[in-house]
PDB file of C-alpha atoms and ligand atoms in Angstrom:
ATOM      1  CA  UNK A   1     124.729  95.735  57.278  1.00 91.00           C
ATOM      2  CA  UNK A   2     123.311  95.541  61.132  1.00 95.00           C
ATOM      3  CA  UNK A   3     121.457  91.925  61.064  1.00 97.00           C
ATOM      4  CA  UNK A   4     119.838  90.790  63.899  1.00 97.00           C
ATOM      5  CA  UNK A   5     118.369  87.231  64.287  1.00 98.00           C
ATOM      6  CA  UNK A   6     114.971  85.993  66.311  1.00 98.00           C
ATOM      7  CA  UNK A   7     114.625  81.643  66.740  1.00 98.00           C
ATOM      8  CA  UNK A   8     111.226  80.950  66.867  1.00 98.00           C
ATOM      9  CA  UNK A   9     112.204  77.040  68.057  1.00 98.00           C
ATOM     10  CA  UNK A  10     111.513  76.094  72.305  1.00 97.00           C
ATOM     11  CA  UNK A  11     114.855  73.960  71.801  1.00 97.00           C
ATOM     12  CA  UNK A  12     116.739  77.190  71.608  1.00 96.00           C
ATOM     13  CA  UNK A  13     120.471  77.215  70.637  1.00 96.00           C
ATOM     14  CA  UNK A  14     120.056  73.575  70.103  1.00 97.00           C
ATOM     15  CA  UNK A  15     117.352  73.582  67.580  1.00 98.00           C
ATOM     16  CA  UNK A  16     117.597  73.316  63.527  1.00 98.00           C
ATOM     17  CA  UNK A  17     116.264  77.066  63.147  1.00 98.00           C
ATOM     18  CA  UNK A  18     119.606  78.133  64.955  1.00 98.00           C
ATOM     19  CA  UNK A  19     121.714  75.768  62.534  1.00 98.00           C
ATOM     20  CA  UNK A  20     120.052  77.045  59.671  1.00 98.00           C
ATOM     21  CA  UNK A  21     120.718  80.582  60.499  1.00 98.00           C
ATOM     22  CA  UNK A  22     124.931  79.116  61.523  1.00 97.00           C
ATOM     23  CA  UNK A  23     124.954  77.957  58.480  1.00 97.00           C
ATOM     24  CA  UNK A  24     123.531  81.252  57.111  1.00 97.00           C
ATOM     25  CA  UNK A  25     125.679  83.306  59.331  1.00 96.00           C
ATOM     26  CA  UNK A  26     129.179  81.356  58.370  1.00 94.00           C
ATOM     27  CA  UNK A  27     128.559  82.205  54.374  1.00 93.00           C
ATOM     28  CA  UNK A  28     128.180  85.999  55.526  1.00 92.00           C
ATOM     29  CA  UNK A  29     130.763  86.088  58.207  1.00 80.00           C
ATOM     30  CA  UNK A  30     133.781  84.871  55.489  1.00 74.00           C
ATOM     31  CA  UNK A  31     132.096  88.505  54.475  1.00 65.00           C
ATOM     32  CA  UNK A  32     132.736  89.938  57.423  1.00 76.00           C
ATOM     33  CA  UNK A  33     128.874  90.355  58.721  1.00 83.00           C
ATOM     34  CA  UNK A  34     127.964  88.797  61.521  1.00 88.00           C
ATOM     35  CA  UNK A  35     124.756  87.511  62.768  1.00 94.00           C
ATOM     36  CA  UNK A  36     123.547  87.812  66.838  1.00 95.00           C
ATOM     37  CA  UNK A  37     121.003  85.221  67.502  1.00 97.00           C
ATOM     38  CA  UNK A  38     118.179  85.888  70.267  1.00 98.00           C
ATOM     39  CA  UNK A  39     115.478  83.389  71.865  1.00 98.00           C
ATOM     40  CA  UNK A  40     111.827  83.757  72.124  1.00 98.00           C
ATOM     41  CA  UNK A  41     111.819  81.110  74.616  1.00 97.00           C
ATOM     42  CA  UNK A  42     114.140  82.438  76.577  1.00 97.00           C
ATOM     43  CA  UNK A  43     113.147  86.231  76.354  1.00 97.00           C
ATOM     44  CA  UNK A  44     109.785  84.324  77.338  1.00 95.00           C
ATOM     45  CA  UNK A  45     110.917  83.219  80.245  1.00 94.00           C
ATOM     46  CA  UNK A  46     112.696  86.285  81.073  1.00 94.00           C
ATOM     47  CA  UNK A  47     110.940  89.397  80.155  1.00 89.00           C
ATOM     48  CA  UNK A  48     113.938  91.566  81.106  1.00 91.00           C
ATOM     49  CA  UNK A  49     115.773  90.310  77.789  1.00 94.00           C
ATOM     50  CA  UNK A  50     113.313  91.585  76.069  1.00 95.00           C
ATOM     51  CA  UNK A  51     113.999  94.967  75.709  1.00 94.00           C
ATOM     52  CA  UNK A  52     117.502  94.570  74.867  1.00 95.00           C
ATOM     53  CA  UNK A  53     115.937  92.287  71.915  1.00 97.00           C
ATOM     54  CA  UNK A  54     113.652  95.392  70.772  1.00 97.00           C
ATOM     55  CA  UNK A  55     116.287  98.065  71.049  1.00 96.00           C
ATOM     56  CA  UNK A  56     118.728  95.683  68.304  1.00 96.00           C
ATOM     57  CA  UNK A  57     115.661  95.237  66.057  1.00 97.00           C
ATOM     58  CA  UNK A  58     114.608  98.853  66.155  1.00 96.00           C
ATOM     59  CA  UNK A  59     118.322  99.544  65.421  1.00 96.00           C
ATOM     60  CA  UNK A  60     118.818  96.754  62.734  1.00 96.00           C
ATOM     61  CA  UNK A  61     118.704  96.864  58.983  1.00 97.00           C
ATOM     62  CA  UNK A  62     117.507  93.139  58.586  1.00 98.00           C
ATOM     63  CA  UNK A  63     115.567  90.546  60.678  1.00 98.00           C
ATOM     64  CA  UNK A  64     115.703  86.931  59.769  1.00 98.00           C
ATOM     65  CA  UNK A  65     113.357  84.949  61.574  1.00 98.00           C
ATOM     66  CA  UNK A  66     113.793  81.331  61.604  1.00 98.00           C
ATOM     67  CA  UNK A  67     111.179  78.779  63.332  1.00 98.00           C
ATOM     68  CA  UNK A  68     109.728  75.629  63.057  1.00 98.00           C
ATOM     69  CA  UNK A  69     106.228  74.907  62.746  1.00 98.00           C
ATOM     70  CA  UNK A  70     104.601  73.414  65.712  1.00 97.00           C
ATOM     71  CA  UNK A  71     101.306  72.527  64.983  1.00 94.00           C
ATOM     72  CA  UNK A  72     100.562  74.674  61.791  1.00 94.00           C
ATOM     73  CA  UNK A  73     101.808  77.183  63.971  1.00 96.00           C
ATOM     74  CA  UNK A  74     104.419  79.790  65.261  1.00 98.00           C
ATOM     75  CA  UNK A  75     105.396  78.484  68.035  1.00 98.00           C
ATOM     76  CA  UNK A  76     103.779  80.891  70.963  1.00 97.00           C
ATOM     77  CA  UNK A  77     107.010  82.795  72.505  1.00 97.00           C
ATOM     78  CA  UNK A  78     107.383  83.610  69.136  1.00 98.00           C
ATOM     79  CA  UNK A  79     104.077  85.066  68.778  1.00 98.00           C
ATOM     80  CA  UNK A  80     104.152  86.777  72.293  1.00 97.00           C
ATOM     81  CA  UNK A  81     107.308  88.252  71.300  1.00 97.00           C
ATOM     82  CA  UNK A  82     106.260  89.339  67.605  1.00 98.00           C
ATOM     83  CA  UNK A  83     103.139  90.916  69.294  1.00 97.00           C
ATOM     84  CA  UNK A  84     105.189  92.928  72.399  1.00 96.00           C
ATOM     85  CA  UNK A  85     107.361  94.400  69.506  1.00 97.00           C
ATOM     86  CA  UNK A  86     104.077  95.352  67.732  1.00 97.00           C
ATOM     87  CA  UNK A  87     102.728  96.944  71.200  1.00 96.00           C
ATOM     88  CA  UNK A  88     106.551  98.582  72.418  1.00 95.00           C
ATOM     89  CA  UNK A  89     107.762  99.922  68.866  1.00 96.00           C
ATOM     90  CA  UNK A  90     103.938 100.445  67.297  1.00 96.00           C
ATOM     91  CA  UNK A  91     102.554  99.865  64.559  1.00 96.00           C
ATOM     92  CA  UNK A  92     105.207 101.010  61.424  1.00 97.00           C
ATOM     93  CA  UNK A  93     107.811 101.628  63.647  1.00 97.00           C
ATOM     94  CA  UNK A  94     110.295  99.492  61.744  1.00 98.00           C
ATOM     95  CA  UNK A  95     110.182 101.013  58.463  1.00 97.00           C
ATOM     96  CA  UNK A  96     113.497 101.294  56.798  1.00 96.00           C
ATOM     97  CA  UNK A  97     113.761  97.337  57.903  1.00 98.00           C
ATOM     98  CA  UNK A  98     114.402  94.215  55.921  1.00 98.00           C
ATOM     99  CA  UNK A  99     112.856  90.854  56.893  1.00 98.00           C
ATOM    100  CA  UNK A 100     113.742  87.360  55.756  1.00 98.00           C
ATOM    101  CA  UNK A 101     111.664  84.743  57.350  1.00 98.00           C
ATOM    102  CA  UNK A 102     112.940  80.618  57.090  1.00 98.00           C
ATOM    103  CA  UNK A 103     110.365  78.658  57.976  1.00 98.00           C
ATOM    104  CA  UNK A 104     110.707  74.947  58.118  1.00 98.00           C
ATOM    105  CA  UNK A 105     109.346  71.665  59.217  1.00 97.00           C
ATOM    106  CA  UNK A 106     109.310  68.023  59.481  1.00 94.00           C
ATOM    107  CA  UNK A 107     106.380  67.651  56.992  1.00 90.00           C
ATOM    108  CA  UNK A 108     107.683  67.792  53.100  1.00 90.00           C
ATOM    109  CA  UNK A 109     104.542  69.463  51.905  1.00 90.00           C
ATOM    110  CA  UNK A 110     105.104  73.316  51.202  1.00 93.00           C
ATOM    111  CA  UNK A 111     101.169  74.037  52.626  1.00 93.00           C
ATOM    112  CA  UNK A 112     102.595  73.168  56.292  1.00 94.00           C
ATOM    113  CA  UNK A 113     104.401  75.818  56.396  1.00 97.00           C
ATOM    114  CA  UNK A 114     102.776  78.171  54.461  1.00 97.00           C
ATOM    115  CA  UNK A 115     100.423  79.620  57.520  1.00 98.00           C
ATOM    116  CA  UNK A 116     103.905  80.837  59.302  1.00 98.00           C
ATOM    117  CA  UNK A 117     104.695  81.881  56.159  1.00 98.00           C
ATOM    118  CA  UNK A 118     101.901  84.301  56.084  1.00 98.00           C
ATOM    119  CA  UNK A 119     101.960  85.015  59.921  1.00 98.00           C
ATOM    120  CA  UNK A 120     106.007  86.273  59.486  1.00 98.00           C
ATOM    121  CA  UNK A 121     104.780  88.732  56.302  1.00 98.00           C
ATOM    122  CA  UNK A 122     101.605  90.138  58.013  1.00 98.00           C
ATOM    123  CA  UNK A 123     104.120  91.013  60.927  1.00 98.00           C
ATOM    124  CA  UNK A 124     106.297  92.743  58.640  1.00 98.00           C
ATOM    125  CA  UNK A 125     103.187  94.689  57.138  1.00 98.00           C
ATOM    126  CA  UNK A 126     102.095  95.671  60.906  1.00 97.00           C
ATOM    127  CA  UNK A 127     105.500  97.108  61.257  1.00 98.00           C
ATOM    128  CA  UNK A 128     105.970  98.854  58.023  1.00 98.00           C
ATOM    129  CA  UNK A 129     108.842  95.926  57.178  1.00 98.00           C
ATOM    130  CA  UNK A 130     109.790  95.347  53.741  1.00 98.00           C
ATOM    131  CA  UNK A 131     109.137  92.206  53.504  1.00 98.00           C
ATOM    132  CA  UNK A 132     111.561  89.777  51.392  1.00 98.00           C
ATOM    133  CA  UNK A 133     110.760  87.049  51.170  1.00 98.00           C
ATOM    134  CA  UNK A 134     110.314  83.112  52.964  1.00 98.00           C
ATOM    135  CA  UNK A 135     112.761  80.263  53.045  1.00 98.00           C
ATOM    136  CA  UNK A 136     110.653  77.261  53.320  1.00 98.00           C
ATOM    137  CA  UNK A 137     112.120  73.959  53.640  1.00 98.00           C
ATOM    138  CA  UNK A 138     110.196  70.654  54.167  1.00 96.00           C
ATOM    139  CA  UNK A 139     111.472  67.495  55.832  1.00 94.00           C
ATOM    140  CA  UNK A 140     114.147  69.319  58.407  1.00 97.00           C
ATOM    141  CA  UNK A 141     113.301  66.866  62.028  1.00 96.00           C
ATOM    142  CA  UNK A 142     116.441  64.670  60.865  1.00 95.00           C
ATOM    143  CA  UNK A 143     118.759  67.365  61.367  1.00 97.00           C
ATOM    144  CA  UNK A 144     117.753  67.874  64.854  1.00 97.00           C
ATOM    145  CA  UNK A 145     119.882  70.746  65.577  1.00 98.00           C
ATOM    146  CA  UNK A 146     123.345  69.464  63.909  1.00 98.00           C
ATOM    147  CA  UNK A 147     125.408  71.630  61.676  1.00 98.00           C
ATOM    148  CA  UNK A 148     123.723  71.416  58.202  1.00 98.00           C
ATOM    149  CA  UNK A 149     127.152  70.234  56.663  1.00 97.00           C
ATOM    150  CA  UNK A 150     127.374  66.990  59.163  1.00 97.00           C
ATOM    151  CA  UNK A 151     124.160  66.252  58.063  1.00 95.00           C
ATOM    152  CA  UNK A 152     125.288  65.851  54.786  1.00 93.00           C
ATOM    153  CA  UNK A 153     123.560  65.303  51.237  1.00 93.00           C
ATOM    154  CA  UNK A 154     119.787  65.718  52.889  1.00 94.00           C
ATOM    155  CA  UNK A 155     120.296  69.270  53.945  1.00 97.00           C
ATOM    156  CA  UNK A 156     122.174  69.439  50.189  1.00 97.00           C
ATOM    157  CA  UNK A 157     119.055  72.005  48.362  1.00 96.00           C
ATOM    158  CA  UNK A 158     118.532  74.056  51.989  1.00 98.00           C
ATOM    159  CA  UNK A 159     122.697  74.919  51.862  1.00 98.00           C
ATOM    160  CA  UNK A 160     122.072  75.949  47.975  1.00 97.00           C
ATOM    161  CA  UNK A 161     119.316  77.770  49.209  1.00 98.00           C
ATOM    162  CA  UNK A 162     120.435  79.464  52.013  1.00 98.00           C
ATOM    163  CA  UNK A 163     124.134  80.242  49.601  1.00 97.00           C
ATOM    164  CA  UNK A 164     121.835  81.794  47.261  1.00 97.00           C
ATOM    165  CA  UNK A 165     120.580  84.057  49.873  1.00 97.00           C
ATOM    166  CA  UNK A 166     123.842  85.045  51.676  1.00 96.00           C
ATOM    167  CA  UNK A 167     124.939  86.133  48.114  1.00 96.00           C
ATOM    168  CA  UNK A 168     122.296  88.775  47.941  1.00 96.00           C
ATOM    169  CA  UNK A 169     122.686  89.838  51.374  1.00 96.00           C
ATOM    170  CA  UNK A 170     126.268  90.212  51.241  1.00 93.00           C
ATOM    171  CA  UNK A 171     125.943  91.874  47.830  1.00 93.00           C
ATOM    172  CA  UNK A 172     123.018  94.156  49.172  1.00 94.00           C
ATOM    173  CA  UNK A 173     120.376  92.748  46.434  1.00 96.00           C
ATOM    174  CA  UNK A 174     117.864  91.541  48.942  1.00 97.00           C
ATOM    175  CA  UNK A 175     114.758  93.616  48.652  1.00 96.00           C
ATOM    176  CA  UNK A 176     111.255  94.117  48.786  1.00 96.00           C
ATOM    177  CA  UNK A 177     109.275  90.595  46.903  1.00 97.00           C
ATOM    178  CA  UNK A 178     105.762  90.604  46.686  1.00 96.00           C
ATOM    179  CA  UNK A 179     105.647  86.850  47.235  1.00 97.00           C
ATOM    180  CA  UNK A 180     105.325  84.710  49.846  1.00 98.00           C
ATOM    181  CA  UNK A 181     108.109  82.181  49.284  1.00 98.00           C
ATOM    182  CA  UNK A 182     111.489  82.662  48.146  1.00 97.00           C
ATOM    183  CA  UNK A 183     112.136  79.054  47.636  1.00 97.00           C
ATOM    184  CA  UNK A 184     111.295  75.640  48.932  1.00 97.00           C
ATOM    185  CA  UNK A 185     112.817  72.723  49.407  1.00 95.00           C
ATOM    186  CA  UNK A 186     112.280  68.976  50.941  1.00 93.00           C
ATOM    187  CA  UNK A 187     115.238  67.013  52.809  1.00 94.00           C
ATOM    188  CA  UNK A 188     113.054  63.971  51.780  1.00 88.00           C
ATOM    189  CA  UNK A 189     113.856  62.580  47.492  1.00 83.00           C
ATOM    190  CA  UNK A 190     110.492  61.357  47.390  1.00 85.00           C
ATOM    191  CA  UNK A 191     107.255  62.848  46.210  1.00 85.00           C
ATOM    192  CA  UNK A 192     104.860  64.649  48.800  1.00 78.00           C
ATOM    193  CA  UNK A 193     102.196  61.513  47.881  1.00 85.00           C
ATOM    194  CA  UNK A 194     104.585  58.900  48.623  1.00 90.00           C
ATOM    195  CA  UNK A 195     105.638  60.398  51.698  1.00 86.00           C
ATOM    196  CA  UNK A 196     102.060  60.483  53.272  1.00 84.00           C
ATOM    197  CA  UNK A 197     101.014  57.189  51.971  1.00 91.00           C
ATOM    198  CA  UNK A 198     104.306  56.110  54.057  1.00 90.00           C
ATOM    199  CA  UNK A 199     103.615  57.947  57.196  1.00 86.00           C
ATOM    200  CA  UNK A 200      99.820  57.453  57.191  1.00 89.00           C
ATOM    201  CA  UNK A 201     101.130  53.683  56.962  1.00 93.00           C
ATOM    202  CA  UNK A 202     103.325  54.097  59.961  1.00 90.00           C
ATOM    203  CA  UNK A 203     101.096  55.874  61.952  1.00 89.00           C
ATOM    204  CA  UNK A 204      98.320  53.251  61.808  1.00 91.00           C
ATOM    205  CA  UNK A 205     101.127  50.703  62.612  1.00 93.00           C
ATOM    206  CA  UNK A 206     102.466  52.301  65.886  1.00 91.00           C
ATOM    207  CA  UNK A 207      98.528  53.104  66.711  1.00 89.00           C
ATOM    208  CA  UNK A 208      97.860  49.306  66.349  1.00 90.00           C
ATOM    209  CA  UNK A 209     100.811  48.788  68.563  1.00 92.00           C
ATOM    210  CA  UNK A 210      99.739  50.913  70.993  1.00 89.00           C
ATOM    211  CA  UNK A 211      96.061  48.890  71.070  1.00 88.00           C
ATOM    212  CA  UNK A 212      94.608  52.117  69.107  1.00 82.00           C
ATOM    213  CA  UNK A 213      91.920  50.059  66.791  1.00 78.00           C
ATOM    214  CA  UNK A 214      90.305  53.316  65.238  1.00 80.00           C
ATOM    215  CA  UNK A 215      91.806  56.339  64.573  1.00 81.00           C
ATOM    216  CA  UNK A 216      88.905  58.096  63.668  1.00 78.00           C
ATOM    217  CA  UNK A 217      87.566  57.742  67.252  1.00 73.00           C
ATOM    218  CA  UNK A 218      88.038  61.102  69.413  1.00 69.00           C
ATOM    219  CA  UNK A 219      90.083  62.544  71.447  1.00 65.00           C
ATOM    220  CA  UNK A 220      92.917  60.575  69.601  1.00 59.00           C
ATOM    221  CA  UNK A 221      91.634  57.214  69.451  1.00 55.00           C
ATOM    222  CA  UNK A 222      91.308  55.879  72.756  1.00 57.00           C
ATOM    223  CA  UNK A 223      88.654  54.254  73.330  1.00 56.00           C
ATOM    224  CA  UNK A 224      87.309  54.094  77.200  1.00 54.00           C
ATOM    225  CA  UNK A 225      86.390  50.554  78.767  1.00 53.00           C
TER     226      UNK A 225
HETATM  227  C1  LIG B 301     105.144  69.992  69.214  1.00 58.19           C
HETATM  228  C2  LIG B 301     105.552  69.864  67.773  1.00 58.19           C
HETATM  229  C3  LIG B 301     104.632  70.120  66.769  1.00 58.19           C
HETATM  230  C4  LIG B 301     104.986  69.988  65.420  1.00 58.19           C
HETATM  231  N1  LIG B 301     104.060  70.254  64.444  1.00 58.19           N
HETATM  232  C5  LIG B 301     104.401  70.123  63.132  1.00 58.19           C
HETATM  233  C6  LIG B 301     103.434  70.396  62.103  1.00 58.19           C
HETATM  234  O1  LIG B 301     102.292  70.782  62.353  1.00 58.19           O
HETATM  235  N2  LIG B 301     103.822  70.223  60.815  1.00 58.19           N
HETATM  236  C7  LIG B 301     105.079  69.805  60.486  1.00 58.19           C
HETATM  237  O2  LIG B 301     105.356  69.654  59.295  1.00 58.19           O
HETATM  238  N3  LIG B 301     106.024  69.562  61.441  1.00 58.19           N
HETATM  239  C8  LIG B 301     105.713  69.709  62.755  1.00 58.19           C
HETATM  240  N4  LIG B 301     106.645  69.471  63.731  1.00 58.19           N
HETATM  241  C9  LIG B 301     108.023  69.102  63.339  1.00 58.19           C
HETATM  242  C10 LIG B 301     109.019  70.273  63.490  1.00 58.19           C
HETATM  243  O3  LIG B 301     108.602  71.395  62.741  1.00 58.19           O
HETATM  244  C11 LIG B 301     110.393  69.805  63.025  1.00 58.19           C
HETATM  245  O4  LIG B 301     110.801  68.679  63.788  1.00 58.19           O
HETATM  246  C12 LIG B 301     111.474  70.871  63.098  1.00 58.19           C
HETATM  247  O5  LIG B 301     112.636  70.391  62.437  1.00 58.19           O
HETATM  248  C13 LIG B 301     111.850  71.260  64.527  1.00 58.19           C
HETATM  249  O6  LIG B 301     112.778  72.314  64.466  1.00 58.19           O
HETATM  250  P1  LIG B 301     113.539  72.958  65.706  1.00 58.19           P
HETATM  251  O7  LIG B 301     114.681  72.016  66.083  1.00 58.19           O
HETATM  252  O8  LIG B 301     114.068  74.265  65.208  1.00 58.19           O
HETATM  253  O9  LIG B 301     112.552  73.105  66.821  1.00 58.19           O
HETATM  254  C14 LIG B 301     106.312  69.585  65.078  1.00 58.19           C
HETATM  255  C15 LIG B 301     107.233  69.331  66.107  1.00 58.19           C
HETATM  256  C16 LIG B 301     106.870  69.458  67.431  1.00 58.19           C
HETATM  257  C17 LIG B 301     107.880  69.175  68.525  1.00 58.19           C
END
């Protein structure tokens, strides 16, 4: 199976949406399928790349697509780049393709990701894609690009995950889902509750530290003398 892969992250090669899709790669590769990795950020920066990037996906049987969230959002290479392949291969021009997007972010709740979620599957309906489904896992800034086995028992549930998936790939059982999500999972054992009780606690301490009295106040609190 031809597999291409598309990193929505600006940290490139050193981001966790390339070690997710390492980690992804290495279960598949012991099966002999390998998995090329190419930048938005860098195809951003150098247009040229670009068409190299939409020859392979025009030529490729499945597209994962793994990116962070950055403000509830794709980050916007990524969306340049989803919306030149739109333009250059037009509209439907990719049926016959799989897509697999993993979404993740440093936020445990399963709603901050789920706008991406629904960006990466309206991109796959624009191109006639059969869409299969989103990885979305919660909690992922502690791994900060390292290989998801150094990181230990936090990225435990994203490895099962991501095993789970290589299985079908490598058996050829991915296909067509009408849902959104796959699976998701949290690096953080705590409940979503706890968590922003926690970091709504820490955020008011480091704004009191930084002489930031009310939050509410706009732009971002600071109040002018
Ligand atoms: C500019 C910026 C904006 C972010 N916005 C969000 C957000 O809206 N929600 C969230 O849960 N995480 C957010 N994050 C956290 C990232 O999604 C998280 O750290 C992720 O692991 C980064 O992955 P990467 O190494 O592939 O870039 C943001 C991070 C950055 C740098």
């Amino acid at each position: 199976m031809k597999i291409v892969s598309v990193i929505g992250s600006n940290r490139g090669e050193k981001s966790t949406s390339q070690s997710l899709v390492n980690y992804l790669a290495q279960q598949l590769s012991s099966g002999e399928m390998s998995v090329p990795s190419y930048y938005a950020r860098r195809m951003y920066h150098r247009p040229r790349e670009q068409d190299v990037f939409f020859q392979e996906l025009a030529a490729c049987e499945l597209l994962i697509l793994s990116a962070p969230v950055y403000v509830d959002l794709l980050s916007a290479p990524l969306i340049q780049l989803l919306e030149m392949a739109r333009d250059k291969i037009g509209r439907n021009g990719l049926e016959g393709t799989k897509m697999l997007a993993i979404i993740h972010s440093g936020y445990p709740e399963p709603q901050q990701r789920r706008p991406c979620l629904e960006m990466c599957r309206c991109f796959a309906r624009e191109m006639g894609i059969e869409w299969c489904g989103g990885l979305s896992f919660g909690g992922t800034s502690p791994i900060n690009g390292r290989t998801l086995e150094s990181a230990g028992g936090l990225t435990k549930g994203i490895r099962s995950s991501l095993d789970r998936v290589a299985e079908k790939i490598w058996e050829g059982s991915l296909s067509g889902v009408e849902d959104l999500t796959l699976e998701d999972r949290s690096t953080i054992p705590m409940p979503p509750w706890l968590v922003k009780l926690l970091m709504n606690a820490l955020t008011r301490k480091n704004a009191k530290k930084s002489g930031i009295e009310d939050l509410a106040t706009r732009p971002y609190g600071i109040k002018v003398k």
